[in-house]
Coordinates of C-alpha atoms and ligand atoms in Angstrom, one line a residue:
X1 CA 38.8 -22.3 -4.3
X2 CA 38.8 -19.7 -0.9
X3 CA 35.7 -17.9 -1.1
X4 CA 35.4 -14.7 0.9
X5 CA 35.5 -14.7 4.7
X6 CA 32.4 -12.8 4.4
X7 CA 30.1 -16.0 2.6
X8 CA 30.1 -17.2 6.1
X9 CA 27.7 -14.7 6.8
X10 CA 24.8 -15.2 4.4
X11 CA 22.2 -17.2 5.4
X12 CA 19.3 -18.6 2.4
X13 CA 15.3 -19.0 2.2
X14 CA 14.3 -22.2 2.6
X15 CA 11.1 -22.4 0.6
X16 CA 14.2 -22.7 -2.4
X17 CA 15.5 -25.6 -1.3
X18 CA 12.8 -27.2 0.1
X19 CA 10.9 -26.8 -3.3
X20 CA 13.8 -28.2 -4.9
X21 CA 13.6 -31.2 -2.4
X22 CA 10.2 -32.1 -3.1
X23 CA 10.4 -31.7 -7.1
X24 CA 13.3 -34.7 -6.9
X25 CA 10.7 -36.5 -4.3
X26 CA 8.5 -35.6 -7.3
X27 CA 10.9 -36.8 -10.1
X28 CA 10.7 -40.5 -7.9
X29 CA 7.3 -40.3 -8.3
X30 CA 5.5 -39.6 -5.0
X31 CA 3.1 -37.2 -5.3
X32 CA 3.2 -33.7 -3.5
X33 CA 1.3 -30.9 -2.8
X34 CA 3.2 -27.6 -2.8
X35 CA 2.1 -25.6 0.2
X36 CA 5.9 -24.1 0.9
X37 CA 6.2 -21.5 -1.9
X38 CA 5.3 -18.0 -1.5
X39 CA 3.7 -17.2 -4.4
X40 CA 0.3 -16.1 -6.3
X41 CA -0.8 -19.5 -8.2
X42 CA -2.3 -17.0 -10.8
X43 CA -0.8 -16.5 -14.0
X44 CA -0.2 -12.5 -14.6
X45 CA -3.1 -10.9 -15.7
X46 CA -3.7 -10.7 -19.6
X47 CA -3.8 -7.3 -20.3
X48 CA -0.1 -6.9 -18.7
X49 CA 1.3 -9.9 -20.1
X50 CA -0.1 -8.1 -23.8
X51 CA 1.5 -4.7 -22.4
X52 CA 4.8 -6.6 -22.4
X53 CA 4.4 -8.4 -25.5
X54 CA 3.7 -5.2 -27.3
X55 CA 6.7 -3.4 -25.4
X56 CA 9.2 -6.1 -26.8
X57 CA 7.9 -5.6 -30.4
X58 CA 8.2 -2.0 -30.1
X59 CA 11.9 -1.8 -29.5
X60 CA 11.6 -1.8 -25.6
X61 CA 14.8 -4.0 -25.8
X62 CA 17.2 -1.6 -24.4
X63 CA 18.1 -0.6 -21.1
X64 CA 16.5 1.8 -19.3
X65 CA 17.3 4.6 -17.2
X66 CA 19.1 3.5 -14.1
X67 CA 15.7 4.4 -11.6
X68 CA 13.1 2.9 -13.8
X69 CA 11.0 4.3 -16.9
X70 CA 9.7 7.5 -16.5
X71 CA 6.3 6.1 -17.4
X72 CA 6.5 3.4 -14.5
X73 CA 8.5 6.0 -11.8
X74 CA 4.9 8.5 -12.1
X75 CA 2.4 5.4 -11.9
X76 CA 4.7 4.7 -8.6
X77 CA 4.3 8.1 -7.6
X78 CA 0.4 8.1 -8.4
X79 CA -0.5 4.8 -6.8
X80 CA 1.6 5.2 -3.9
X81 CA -0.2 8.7 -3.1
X82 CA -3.3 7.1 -3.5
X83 CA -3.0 4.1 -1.7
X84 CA -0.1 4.6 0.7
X85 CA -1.7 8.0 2.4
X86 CA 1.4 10.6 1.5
X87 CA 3.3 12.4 -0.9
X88 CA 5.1 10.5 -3.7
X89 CA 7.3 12.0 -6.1
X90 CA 8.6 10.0 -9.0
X91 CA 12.3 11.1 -8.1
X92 CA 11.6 9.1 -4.6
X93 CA 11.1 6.1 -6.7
X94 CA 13.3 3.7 -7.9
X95 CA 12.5 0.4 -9.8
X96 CA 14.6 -2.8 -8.8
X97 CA 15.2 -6.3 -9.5
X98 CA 12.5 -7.8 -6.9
X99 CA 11.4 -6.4 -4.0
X100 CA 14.7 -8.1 -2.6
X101 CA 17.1 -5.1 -4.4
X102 CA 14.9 -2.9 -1.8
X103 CA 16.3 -4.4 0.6
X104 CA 19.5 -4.9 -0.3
X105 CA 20.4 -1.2 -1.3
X106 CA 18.8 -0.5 2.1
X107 CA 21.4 -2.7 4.1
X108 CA 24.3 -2.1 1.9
X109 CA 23.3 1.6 1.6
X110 CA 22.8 2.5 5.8
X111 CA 24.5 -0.2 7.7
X112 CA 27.6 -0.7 8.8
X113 CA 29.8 -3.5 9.9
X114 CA 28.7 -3.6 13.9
X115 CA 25.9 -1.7 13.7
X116 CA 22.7 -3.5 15.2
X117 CA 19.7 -4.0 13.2
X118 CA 16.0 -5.1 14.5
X119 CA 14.1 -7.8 12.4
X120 CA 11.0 -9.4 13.1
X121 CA 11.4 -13.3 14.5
X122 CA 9.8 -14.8 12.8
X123 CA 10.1 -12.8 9.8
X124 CA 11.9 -12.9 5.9
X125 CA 14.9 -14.5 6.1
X126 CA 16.8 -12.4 4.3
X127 CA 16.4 -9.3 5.7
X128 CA 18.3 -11.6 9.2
X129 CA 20.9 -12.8 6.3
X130 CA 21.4 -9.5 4.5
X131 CA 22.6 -8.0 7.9
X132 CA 24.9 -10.9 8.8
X133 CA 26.5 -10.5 5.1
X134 CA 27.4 -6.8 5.1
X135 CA 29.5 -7.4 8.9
X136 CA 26.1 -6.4 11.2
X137 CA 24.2 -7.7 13.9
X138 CA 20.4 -8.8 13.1
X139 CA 18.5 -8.4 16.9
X140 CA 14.9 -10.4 16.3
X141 CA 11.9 -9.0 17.7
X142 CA 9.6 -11.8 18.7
X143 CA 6.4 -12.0 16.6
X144 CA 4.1 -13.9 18.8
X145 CA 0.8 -15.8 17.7
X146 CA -0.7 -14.5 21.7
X147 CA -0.2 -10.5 20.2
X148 CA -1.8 -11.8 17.7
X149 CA 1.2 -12.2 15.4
X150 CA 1.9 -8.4 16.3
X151 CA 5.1 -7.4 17.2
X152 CA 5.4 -6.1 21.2
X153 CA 6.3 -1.9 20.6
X154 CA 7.3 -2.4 24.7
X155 CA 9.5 -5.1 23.7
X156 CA 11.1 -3.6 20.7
X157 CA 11.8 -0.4 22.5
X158 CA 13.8 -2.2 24.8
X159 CA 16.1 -4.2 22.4
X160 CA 17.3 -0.4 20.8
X161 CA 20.5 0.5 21.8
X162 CA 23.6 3.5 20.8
X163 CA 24.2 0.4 17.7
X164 CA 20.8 0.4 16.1
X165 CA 20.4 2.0 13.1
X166 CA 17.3 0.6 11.5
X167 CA 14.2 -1.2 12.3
X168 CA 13.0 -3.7 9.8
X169 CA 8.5 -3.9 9.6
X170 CA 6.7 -6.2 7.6
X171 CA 2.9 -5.7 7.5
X172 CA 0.9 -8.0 6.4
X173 CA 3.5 -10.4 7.4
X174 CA 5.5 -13.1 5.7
X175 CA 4.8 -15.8 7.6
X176 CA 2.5 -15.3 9.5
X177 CA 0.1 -12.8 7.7
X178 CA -0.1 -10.6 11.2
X179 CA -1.1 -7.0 10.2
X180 CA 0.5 -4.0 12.4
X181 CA -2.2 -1.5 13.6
X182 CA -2.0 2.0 13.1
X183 CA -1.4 3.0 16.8
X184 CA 0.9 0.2 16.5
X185 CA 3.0 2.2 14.0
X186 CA 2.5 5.3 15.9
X187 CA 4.4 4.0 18.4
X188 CA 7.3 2.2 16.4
X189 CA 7.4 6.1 14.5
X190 CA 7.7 7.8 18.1
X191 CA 10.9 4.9 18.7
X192 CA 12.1 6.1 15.0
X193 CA 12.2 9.8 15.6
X194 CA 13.8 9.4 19.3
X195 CA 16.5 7.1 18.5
X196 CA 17.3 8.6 15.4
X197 CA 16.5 5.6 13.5
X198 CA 15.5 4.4 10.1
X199 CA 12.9 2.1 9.3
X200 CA 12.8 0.0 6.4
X201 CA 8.8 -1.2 5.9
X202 CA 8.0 -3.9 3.8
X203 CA 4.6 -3.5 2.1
X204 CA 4.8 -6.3 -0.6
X205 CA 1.5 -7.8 0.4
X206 CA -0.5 -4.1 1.4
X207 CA -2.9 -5.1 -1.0
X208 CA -3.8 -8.6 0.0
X209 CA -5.6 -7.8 3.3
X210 CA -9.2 -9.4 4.4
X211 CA -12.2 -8.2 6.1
X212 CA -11.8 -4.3 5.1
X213 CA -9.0 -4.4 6.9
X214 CA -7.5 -1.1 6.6
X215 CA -3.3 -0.4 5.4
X216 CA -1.6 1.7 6.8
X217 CA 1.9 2.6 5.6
X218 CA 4.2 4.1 8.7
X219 CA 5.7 6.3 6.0
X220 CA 2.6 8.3 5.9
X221 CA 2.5 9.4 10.0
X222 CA 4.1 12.4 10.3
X223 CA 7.5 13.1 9.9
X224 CA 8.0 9.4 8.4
X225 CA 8.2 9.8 4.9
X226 CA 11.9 11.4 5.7
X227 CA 13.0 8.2 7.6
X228 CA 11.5 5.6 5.8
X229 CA 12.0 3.2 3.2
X230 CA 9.0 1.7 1.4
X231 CA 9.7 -1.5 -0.1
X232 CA 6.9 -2.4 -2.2
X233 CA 6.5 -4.5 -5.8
X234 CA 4.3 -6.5 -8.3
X235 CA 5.4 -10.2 -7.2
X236 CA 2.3 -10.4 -4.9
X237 CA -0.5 -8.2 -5.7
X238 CA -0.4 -8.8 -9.5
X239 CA 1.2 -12.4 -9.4
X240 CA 4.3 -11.0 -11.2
X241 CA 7.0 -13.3 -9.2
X242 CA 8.9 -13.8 -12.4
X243 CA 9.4 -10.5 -13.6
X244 CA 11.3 -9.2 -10.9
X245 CA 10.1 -6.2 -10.1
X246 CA 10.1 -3.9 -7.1
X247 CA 10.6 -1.1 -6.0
X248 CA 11.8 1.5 -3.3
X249 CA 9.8 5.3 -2.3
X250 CA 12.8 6.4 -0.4
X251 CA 13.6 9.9 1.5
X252 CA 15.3 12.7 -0.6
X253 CA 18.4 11.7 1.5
X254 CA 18.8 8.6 0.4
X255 CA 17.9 9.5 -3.5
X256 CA 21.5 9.2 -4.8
X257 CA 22.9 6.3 -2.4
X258 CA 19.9 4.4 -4.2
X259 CA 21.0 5.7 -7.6
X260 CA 24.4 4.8 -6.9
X261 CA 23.8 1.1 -5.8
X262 CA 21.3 0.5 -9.0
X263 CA 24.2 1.6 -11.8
X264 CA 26.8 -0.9 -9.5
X265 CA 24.7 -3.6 -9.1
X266 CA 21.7 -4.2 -12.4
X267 CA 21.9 -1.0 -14.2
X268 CA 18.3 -1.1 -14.6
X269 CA 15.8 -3.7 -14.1
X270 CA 13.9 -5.1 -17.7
X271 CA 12.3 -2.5 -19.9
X272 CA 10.0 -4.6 -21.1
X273 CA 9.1 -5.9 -18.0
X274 CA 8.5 -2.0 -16.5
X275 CA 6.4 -1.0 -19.5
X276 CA 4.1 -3.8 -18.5
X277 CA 4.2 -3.1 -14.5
X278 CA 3.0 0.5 -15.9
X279 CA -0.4 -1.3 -17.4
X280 CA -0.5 -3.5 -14.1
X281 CA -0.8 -0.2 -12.1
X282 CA -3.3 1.7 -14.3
X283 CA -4.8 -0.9 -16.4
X284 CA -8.4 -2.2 -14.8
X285 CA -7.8 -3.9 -11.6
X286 CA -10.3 -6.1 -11.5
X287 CA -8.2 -8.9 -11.9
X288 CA -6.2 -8.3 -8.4
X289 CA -9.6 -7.7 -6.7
X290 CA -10.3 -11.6 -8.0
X291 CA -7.0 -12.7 -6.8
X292 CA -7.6 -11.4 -2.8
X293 CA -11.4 -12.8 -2.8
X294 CA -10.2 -15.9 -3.4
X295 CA -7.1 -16.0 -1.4
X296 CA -10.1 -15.0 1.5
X297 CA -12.0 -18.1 0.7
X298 CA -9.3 -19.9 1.0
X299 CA -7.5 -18.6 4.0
X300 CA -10.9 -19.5 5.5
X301 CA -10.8 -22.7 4.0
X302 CA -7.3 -23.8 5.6
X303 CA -7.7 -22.5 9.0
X304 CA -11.1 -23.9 9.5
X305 CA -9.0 -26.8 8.3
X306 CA -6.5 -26.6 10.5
X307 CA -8.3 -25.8 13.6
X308 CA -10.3 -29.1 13.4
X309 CA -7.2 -31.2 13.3
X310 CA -6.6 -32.3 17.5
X311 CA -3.3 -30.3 18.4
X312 CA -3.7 -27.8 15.8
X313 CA -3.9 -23.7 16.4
X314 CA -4.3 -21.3 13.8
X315 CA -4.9 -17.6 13.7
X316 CA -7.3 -16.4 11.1
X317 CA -5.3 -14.1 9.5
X318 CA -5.8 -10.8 8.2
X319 CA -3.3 -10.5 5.3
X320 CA -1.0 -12.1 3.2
X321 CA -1.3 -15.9 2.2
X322 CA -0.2 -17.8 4.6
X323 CA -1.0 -19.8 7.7
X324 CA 0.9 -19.9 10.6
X325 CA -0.3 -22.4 12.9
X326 CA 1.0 -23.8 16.5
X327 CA 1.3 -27.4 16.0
X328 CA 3.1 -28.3 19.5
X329 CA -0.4 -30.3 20.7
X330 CA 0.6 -33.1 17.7
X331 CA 3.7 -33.3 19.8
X332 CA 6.3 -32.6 17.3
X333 CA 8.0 -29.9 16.9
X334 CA 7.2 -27.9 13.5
X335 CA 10.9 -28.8 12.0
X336 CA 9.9 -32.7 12.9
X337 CA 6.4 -32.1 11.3
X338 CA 7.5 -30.1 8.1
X339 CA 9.9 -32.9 7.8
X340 CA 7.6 -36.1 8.2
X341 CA 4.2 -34.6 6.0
X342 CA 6.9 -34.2 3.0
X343 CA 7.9 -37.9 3.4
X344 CA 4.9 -39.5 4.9
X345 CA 2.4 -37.3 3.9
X346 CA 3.3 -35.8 0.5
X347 CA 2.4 -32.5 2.1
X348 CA 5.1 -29.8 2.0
X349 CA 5.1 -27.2 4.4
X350 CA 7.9 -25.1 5.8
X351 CA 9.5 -25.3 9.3
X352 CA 8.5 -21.8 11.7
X353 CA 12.4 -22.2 12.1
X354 CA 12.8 -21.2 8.5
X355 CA 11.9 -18.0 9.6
X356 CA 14.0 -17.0 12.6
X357 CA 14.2 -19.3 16.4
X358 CA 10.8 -18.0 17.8
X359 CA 8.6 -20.2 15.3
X360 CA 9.4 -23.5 16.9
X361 CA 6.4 -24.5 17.7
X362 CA 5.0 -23.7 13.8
X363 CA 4.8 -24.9 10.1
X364 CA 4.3 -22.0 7.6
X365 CA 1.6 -22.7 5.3
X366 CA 1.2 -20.6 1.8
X367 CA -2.7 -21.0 0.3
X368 CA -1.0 -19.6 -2.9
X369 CA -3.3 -23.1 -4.2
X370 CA -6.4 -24.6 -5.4
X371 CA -9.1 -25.3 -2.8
X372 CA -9.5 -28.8 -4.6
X373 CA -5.3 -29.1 -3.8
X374 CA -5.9 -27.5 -0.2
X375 CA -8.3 -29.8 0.9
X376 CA -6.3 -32.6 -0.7
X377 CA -3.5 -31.1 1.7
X378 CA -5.8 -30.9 5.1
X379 CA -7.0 -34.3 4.6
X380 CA -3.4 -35.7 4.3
X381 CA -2.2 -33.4 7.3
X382 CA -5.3 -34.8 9.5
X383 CA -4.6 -38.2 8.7
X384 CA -0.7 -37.9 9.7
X385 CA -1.3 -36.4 12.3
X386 CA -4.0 -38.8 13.6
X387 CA -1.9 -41.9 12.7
X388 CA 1.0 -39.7 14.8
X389 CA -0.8 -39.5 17.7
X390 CA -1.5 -43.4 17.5
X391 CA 1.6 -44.1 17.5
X392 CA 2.3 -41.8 20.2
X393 CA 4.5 -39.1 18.4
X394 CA 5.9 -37.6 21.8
X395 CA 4.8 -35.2 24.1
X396 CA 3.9 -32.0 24.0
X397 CA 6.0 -29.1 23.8
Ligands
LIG401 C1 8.0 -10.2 3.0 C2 8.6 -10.3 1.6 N1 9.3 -9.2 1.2 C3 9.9 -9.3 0.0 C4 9.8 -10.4 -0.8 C5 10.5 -10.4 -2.1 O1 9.7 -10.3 -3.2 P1 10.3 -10.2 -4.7 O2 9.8 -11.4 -5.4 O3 9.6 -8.9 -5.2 O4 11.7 -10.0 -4.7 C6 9.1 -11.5 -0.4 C7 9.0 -12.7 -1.2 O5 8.6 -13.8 -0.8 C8 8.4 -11.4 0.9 O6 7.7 -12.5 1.4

């Protein structure tokens, strides 16, 4: 069959197929710890799940209207007021499949084919593949672990050029779980409003931030909330992964293009599903609270971890769930070790290079586990690496 000229383009996230490479490793019996998937370990909280439950019985089996409930659109509004630092509307707000539809409709919505696009390296895959699909150019900004996994605003200035038409931010950061500071985002809103640009700012982990560490959303600096698109959801902060639901605060200007994109693509996302996303937002939240003091005790648990293995770096981070360390002292690269700690070690990790051609030097570890399973994990990763170094695993890159 000839597929499309333009399925040449697309590009995948890893943490699929390597999750379905270690469930067949699993299905020949080995045993593996699952450190590679970027996801809450938590089931969703009860009073949601009942929310839904109830929704389904009472006739909530229809579809909805194309942006999302009415219900769900104002606890948007509410929360993002609240939490964000400016002025939501529900008509800003529309409900998608995932977070991902954000960022689709964004791409499909603003770019077109030869226009330039700024992505963090490393960073999501997909915002990089989503670029290449629709005829575009992804240009990485190097996220380095010395700027303390922030993004350099000198450096970013200088990749814009008459073809860039949108700057892609995600703070706290997948995978690295780098948080952007405010006069960080000053700065990136200053390059906005002088190139005439639009910024697309993925906030799906806002919530899961350490050490009173504050968010701040760039749509809320002045003059932002025109340019910006929030992409935000219940995946991460209320372990909803397999609801699929997101959504997008967008500028007045962009109000119908999202509208437009919804009815072509999903007509609306589950109404079920948005009637319990409306008790996850206003029901008690203690449950989320839970969730981000023990992701800190775990983060804490991994990188002290790490940090004692010989060859090992890790950042502490400051959001997210995941660990981003420099393993070049083991003398492998983080491709060969991701690689050898499935086979050898039962481990699995995922390869920096999953994320974009600066992470060479790096595995991507989620703590989306048990602290019994994580130090299960470290042992095995100390032990490899120690037996590695026996046998003389190369040199260091
Ligand atoms: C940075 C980032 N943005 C967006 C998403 C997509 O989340 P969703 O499950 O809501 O589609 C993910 C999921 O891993 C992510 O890491």
């Amino acid at each position: 069959m000839r597929l499309a000229t333009r399925m040449t383009t697309i590009g995948t996230e890893s943490a699929f197929e390597v999750s379905a490479r270690a469930r067949a490793l699993e299905a020949e019996g080995h045993d593996i710890i699952h450190l590679q998937i970027g996801e809450p370990d938590f089931d969703t909280p009860a009073h949601v799940r009942e929310a839904a439950k109830r929704a389904l019985d009472a006739g909530a089996t229809h579809y909805a209207p194309f942006p999302g409930i009415p219900d769900l659109r104002e606890a948007i509004a509410e929360d993002a007021t609240a939490r964000k630092g400016f002025d939501v509307t529900p008509e800003r707000v529309f409900v998608t499949v995932g977070g991902k539809g954000v960022m689709l409709y964004a791409i499909l919505g603003l770019v077109d084919p030869g226009d330039e696009v700024i992505v963090p390296d490393p960073g999501y895959p997909i915002y990089e593949s989503l670029v290449r699909f629709v005829g575009a150019s992804p240009v990485p900004v190097p996220i380095r672990m010395a700027n303390d996994f922030r993004l350099d605003v000198d450096e970013l200035a200088s990749l814009i050029t008459p073809r860039t038409r949108m700057i892609v931010i995600n703070s706290p950061a997948n995978p690295t779980g780098g948080v952007l500071t405010r006069a960080d985002l000053e700065r990136i809103a200053a390059l906005a409003e002088e190139h005439d640009l639009t910024v697309l700012a993925d906030e799906i982990y806002g919530r899961i931030l350490y050490d009173g560490t504050e968010h701040v959303s760039i749509a809320s600096l002045p003059g932002m909330a025109e340019r910006t698109i929030v992409l935000d959801g219940f995946s991460k902060t209320f372990a909803m992964t397999g609801w699929r639901l997101g959504y997008a605060i967008v500028p007045p200007a962009l109000v119908k293009t999202y509208g437009q994109l919804i009815i072509n693509t999903i007509s609306c996302a589950p109404t079920f599903a948005q009637v319990g996303a409306v008790e996850a937002l206003r029901g008690p939240q203690d449950d989320v609270d839970a969730m981000v003091v023990e992701f800190r005790a775990r983060r804490d648990l991994v990188v002290d971890g790490l940090n004692a293995i010989p060859g090992v770096r890790c950042l502490r981070p400051s959001g997210a769930f995941y660990a981003f360390p420099d393993v070049s002292g083991t003398g492998l690269s983080g491709a060969e070790l991701a690689e050898r700690l499935l086979h050898e070690a039962g481990v699995c990790v995922l390869a920096g290079t999953a994320f974009g051609g600066v992470g060479t030097r790096h595995i991507r570890i989620s703590y989306a586990n048990s602290r019994e399973n994580l130090a299960r994990a470290l042992e095995r990763i100390g032990g490899f690496v120690g037996e590695a170094a026996a046998a003389g695993a190369g040199t260091t890159r």
